[in-house]
Coordinates of C-alpha atoms and ligand atoms in Angstrom, one line a residue:
X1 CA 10.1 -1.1 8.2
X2 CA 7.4 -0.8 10.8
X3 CA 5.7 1.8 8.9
X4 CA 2.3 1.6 10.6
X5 CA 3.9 -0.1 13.7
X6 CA 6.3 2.9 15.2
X7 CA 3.3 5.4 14.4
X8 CA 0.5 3.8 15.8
X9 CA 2.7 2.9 19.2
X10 CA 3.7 6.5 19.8
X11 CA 0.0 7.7 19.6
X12 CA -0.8 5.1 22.0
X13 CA 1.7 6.1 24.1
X14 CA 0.9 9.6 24.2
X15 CA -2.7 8.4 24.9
X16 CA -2.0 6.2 27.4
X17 CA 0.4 8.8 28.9
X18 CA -2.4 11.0 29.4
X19 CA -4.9 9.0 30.5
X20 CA -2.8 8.3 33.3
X21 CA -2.2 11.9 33.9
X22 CA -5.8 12.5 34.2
X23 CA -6.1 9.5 36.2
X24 CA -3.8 11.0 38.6
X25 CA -5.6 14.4 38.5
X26 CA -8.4 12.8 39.6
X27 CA -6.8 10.8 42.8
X28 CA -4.9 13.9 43.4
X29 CA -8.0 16.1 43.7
X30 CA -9.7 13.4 45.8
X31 CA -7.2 13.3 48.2
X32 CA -7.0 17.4 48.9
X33 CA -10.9 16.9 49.2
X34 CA -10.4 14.4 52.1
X35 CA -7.6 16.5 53.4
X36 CA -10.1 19.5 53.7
X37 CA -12.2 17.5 55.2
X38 CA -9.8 15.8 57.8
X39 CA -7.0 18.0 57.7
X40 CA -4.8 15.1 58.5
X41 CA -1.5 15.7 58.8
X42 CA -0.3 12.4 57.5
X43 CA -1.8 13.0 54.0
X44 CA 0.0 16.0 53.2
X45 CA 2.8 13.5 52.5
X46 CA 0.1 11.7 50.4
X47 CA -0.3 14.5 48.0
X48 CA 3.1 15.1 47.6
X49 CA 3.5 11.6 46.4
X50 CA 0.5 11.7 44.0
X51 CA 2.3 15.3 42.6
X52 CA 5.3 13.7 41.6
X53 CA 4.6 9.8 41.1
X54 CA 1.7 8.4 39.9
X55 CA 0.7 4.5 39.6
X56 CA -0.4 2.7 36.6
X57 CA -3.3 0.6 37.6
X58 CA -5.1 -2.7 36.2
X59 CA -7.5 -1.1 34.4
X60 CA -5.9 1.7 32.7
X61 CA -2.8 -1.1 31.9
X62 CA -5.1 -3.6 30.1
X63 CA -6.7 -0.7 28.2
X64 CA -3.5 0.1 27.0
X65 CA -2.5 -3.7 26.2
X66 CA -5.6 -4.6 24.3
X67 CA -4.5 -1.4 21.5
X68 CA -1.0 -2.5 21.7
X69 CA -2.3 -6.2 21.2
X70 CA -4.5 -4.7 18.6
X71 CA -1.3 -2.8 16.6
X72 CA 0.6 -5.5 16.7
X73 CA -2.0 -8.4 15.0
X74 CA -2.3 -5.9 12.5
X75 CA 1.5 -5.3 11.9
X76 CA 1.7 -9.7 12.0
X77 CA 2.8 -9.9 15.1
X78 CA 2.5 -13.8 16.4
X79 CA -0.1 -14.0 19.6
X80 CA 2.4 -16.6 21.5
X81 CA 4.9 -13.4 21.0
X82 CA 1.9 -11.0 21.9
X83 CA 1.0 -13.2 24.8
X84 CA 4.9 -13.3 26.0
X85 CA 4.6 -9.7 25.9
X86 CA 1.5 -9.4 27.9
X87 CA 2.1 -11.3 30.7
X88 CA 6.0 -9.8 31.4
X89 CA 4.3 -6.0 30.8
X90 CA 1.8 -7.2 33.4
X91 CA 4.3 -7.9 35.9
X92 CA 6.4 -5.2 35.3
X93 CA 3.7 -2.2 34.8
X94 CA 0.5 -2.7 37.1
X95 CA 1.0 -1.3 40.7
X96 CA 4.5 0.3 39.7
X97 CA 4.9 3.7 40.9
X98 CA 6.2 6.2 37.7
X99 CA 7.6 9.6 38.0
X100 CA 4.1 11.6 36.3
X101 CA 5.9 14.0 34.1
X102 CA 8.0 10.8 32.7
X103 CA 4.8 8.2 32.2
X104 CA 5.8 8.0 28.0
X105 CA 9.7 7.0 28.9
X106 CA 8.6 4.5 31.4
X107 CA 6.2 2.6 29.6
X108 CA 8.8 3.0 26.2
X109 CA 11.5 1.5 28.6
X110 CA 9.5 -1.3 29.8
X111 CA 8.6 -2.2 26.1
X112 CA 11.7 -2.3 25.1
X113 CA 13.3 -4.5 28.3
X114 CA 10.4 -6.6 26.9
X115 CA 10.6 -6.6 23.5
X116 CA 14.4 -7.4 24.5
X117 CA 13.7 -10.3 26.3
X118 CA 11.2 -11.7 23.4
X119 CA 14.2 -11.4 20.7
X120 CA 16.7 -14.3 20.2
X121 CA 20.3 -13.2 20.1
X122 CA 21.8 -14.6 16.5
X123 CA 25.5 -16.3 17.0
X124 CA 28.2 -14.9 14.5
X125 CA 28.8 -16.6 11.8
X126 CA 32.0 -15.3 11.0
X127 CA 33.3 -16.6 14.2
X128 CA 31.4 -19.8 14.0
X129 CA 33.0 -21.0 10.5
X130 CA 36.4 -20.1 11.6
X131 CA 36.2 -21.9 14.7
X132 CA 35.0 -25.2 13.6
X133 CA 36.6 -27.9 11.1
X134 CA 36.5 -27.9 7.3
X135 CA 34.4 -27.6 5.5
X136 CA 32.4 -25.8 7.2
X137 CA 28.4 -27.1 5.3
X138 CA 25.6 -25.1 5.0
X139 CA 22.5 -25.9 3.1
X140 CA 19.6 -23.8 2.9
X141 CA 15.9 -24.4 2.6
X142 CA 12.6 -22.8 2.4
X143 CA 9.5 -22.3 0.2
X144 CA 9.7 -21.5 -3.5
X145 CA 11.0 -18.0 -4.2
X146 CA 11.5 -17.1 -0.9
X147 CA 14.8 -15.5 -2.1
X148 CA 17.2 -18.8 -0.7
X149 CA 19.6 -18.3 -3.9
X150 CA 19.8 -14.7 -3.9
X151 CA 20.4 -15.0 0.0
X152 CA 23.1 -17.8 -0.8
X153 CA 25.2 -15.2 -2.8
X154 CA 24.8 -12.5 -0.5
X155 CA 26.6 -14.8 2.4
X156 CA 29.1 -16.2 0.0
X157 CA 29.8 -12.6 -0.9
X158 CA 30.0 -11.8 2.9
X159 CA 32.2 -14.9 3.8
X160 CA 35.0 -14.0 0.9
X161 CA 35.1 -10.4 2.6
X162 CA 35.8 -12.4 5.7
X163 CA 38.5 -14.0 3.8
X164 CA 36.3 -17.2 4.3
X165 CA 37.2 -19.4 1.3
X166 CA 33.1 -20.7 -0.6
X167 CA 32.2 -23.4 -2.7
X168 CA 28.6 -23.4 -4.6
X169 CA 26.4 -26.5 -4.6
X170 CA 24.1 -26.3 -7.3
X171 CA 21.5 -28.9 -5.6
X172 CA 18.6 -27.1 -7.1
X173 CA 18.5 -29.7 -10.2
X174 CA 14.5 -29.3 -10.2
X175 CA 13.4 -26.1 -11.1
X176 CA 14.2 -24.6 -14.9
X177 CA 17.0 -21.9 -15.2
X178 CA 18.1 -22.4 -11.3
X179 CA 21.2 -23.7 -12.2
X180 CA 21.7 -20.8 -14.4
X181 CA 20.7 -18.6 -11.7
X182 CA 23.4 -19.9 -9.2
X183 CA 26.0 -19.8 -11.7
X184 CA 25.7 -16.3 -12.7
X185 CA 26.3 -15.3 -9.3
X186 CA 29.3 -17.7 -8.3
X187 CA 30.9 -16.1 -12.0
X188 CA 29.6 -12.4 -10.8
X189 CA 31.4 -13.1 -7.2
X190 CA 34.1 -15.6 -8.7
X191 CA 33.5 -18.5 -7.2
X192 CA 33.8 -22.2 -8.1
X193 CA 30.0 -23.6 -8.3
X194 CA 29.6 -27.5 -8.7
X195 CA 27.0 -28.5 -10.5
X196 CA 25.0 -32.0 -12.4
X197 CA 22.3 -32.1 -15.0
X198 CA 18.6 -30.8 -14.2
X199 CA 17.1 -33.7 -12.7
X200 CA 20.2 -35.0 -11.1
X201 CA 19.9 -36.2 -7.1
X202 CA 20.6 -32.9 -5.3
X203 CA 22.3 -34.9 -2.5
X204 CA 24.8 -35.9 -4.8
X205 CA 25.5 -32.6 -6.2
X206 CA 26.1 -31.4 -2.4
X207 CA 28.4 -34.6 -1.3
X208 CA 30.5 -33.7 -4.7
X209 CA 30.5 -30.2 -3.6
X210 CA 31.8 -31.1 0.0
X211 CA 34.2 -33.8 -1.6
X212 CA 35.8 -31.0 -4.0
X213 CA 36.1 -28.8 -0.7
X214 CA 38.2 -31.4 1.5
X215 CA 40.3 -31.7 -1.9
X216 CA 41.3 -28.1 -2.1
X217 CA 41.1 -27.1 1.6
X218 CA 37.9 -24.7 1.3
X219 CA 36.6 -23.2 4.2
X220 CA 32.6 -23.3 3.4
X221 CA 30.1 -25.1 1.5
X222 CA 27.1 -23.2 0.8
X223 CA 24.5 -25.7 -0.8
X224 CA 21.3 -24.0 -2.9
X225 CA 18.1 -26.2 -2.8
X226 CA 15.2 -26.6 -4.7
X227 CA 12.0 -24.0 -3.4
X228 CA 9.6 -26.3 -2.0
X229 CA 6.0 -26.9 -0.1
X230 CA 6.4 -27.7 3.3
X231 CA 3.2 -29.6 2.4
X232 CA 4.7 -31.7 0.0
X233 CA 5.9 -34.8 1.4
X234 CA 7.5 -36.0 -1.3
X235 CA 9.9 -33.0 -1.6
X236 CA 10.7 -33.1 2.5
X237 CA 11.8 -36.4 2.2
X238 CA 14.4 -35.4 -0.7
X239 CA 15.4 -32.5 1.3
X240 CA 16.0 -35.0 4.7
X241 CA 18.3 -37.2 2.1
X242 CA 20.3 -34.1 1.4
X243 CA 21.0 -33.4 5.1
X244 CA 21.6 -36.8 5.4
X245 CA 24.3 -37.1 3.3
X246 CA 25.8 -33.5 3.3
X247 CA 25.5 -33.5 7.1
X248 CA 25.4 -29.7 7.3
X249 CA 26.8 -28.4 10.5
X250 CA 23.9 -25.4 9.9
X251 CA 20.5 -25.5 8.3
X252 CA 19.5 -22.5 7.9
X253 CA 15.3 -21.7 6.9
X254 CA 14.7 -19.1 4.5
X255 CA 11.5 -17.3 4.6
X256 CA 9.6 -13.7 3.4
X257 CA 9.2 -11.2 5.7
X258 CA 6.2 -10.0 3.9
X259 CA 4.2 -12.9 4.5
X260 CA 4.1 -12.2 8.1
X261 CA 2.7 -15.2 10.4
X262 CA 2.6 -17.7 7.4
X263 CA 6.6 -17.3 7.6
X264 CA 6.4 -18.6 11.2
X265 CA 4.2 -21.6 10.0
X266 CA 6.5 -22.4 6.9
X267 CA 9.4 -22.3 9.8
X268 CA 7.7 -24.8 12.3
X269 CA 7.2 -27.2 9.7
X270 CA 10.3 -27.5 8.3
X271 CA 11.8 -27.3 11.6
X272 CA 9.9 -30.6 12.3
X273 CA 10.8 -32.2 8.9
X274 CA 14.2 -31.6 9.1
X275 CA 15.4 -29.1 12.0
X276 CA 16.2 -25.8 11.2
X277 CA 19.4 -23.9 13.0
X278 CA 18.3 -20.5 12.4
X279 CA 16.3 -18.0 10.1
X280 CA 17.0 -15.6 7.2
X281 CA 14.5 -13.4 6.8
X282 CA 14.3 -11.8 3.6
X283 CA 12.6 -8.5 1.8
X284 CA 12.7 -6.7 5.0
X285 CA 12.6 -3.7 2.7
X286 CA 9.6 -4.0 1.1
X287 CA 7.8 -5.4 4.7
X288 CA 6.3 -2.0 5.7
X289 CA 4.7 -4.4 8.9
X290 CA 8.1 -5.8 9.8
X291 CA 5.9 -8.4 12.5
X292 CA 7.6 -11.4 11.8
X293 CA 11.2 -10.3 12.9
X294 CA 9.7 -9.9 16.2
X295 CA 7.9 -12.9 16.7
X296 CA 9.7 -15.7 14.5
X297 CA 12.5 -16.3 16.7
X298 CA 10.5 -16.7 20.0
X299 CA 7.8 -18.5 18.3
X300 CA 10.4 -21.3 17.0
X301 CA 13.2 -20.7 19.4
X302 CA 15.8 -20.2 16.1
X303 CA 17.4 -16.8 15.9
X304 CA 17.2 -14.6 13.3
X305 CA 20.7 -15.0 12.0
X306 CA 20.1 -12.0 9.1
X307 CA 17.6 -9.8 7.2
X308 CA 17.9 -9.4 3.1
X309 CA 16.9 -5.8 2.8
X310 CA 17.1 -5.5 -0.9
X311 CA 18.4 -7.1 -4.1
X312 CA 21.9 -6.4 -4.4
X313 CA 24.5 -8.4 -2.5
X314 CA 25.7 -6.3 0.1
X315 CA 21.9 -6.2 1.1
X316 CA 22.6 -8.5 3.9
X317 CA 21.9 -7.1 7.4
X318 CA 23.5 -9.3 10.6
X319 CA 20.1 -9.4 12.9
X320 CA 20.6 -6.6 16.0
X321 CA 18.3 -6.3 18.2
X322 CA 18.9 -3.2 19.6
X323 CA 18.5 -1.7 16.1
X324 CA 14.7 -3.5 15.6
X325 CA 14.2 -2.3 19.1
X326 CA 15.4 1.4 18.4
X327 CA 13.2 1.3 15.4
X328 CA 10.1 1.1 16.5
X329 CA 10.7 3.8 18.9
X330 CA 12.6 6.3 17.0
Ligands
GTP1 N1 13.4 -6.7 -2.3 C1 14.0 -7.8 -2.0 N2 14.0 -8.8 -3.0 C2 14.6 -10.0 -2.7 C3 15.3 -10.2 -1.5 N3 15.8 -11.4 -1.5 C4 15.5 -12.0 -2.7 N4 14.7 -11.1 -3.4 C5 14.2 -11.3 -4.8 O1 13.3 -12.4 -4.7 C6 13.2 -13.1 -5.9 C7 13.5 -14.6 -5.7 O2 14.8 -14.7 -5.3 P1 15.5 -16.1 -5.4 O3 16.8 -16.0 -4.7 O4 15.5 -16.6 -6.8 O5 14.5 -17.0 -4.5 P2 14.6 -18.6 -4.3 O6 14.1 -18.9 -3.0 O7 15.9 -19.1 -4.6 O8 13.5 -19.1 -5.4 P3 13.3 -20.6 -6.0 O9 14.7 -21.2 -6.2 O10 12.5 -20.4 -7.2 O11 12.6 -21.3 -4.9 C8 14.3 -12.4 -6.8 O12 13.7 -11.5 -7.7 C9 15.2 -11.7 -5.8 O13 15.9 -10.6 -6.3 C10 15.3 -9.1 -0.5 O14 15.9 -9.2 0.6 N5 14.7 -8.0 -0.8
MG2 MG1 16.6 -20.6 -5.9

């Protein structure tokens, strides 16, 4: 994760760091001049300030912003986020007086406090299910492949651990072999999976699934949908008929890390079909950019609720943003 990103911003920040350092040089060496020339008493206290503190300036900022801006396009990073970033680093940075032998930490603390402020704290699930009444309904949604069944099994896994009672909904009846897929993983995690025929209405494989969970007193549906277009209208109207019946207390939007900015596209639209809760961001581990985690949640106002970093079910990571913040500077 951040590969290119974390090596890149260190560099810059050594070469910023610098660059103000010979910046200061410079204003340091002009004022002893005009103290020569004046012998002013009042500058000596001048210098001594220039010696030990040194002030980032407009010009030496924006040259700095326009390679960070430049590092993060290239890691996917959205420009609303980069924008965000921009004007709350402007604020902060230009004019403020830094300690010269410690220019690296303060621009590295300022980007973090920034980045900080940029990243949308997830809610815990854990909490959230317990608190609320049964059954507590998730569906989940998102393009085809995106990794929404795998990322199904992984949660259900996660909710048993919790002691979280599951129940399957197989309401992808559309594409071949996705029931099969599902079912493998409730049998693998044993647990129940309700299912219909291929080419059965998905909404009514969720309200049976919901029924069968008031019937036994199970805690959480988790309801598996069909991969679809966000261009297709067709298929967005199916999947506002299964909220509308299943009335899921959380919609959560499954998307690829790896495809970066499109992610954050794919997220707005279905947000506006149906409204999307929060995110799941999957194959964090094979994103060596790692952009979109940084700019999906600002960008659409949804948290992050996890990243899938990997294939196997305990592949689940709860969305921390100290940790994305630590890693880029590590
Ligand atoms: N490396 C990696 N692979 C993942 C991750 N999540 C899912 N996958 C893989 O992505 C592929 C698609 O996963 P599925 O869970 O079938 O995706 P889906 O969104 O349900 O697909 P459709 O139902 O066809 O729309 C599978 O090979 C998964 O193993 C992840 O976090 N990391
Ligand atoms: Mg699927």
């Amino acid at each position: 994760m951040f590969r290119f990103l974390k090596e890149k911003l260190s560099k810059l920040l050594k070469k910023t760091e610098k660059e103000i350092e010979k910046a200061a040089e410079a204003e340091k060496e002009k004022i002893e001049k005009e103290r020569e020339k004046e012998r002013k008493v009042g500058v000596i206290g001048k210098i001594k300030k220039i010696i030990t503190l040194t002030k980032l300036n407009e010009e030496v900022f924006e040259k700095f912003f326009s390679e960070f801006e430049e590092l993060l396009i290239e890691n996917n990073v959205a420009i609303e986020a980069i924008d965000f970033l921009h004007e709350k680093l402007r604020k902060e940075l230009v004019g403020k007086e830094i300690e010269r032998k410690k220019v690296k930490e303060a621009l590295e603390r300022s980007l973090k406090e920034a980045l900080s402020s940029l990243l949308l704290e997830p809610f815990d699930l854990i909490e959230e299910i317990k608190r609320s009444e049964k059954p507590y309904v998730i569906v989940f949604f998102g393009i085809n492949g995106v990794g929404k069944t795998l990322t199904i099994a992984k949660i259900a896994k996660l909710l048993k651990k919790n002691k979280i009672t599951v129940v399957l909904a197989a309401s992808d009846t559309f594409r071949a072999a996705a029931i099969e897929q599902l079912e493998k993983h409730s049998n693998a995690l044993n647990i129940k999976m309700i299912k219909h025929k291929y080419g059965a209405d998905p909404a009514a494989v969720a309200f049976d699934a919901i029924k069968h969970a008031k019937a036994r007193n199970i805690d959480c549906v988790l309801i598996d949908t069909a991969g679809r277009m966000h261009t297709k209208k067709d298929l967005m109207e199916e999947m506002k008929k299964i909220c509308k019946v299943s009335k899921p207390n959380l919609k959560i939007f499954v998307a690829e890390s790896v495809v970066g900015n499109d992610a954050i596209e794919q997220a707005k639209a279905f947000d506006e079909a149906v409204g999307i809760d929060c995110i799941v961001l999957t194959k964090f581990d094979v994103d060596e950019k790692g952009g979109a985690c940084i700019s999906i949640g600002y960008v659409t106002n949804k948290p992050i609720l996890f990243l899938g970093t990997g294939q196997s079910y305990d592949d689940l990571k709860p969305f921390n943003k100290e940790e994305i913040i630590n890693a880029l500077f590590s």
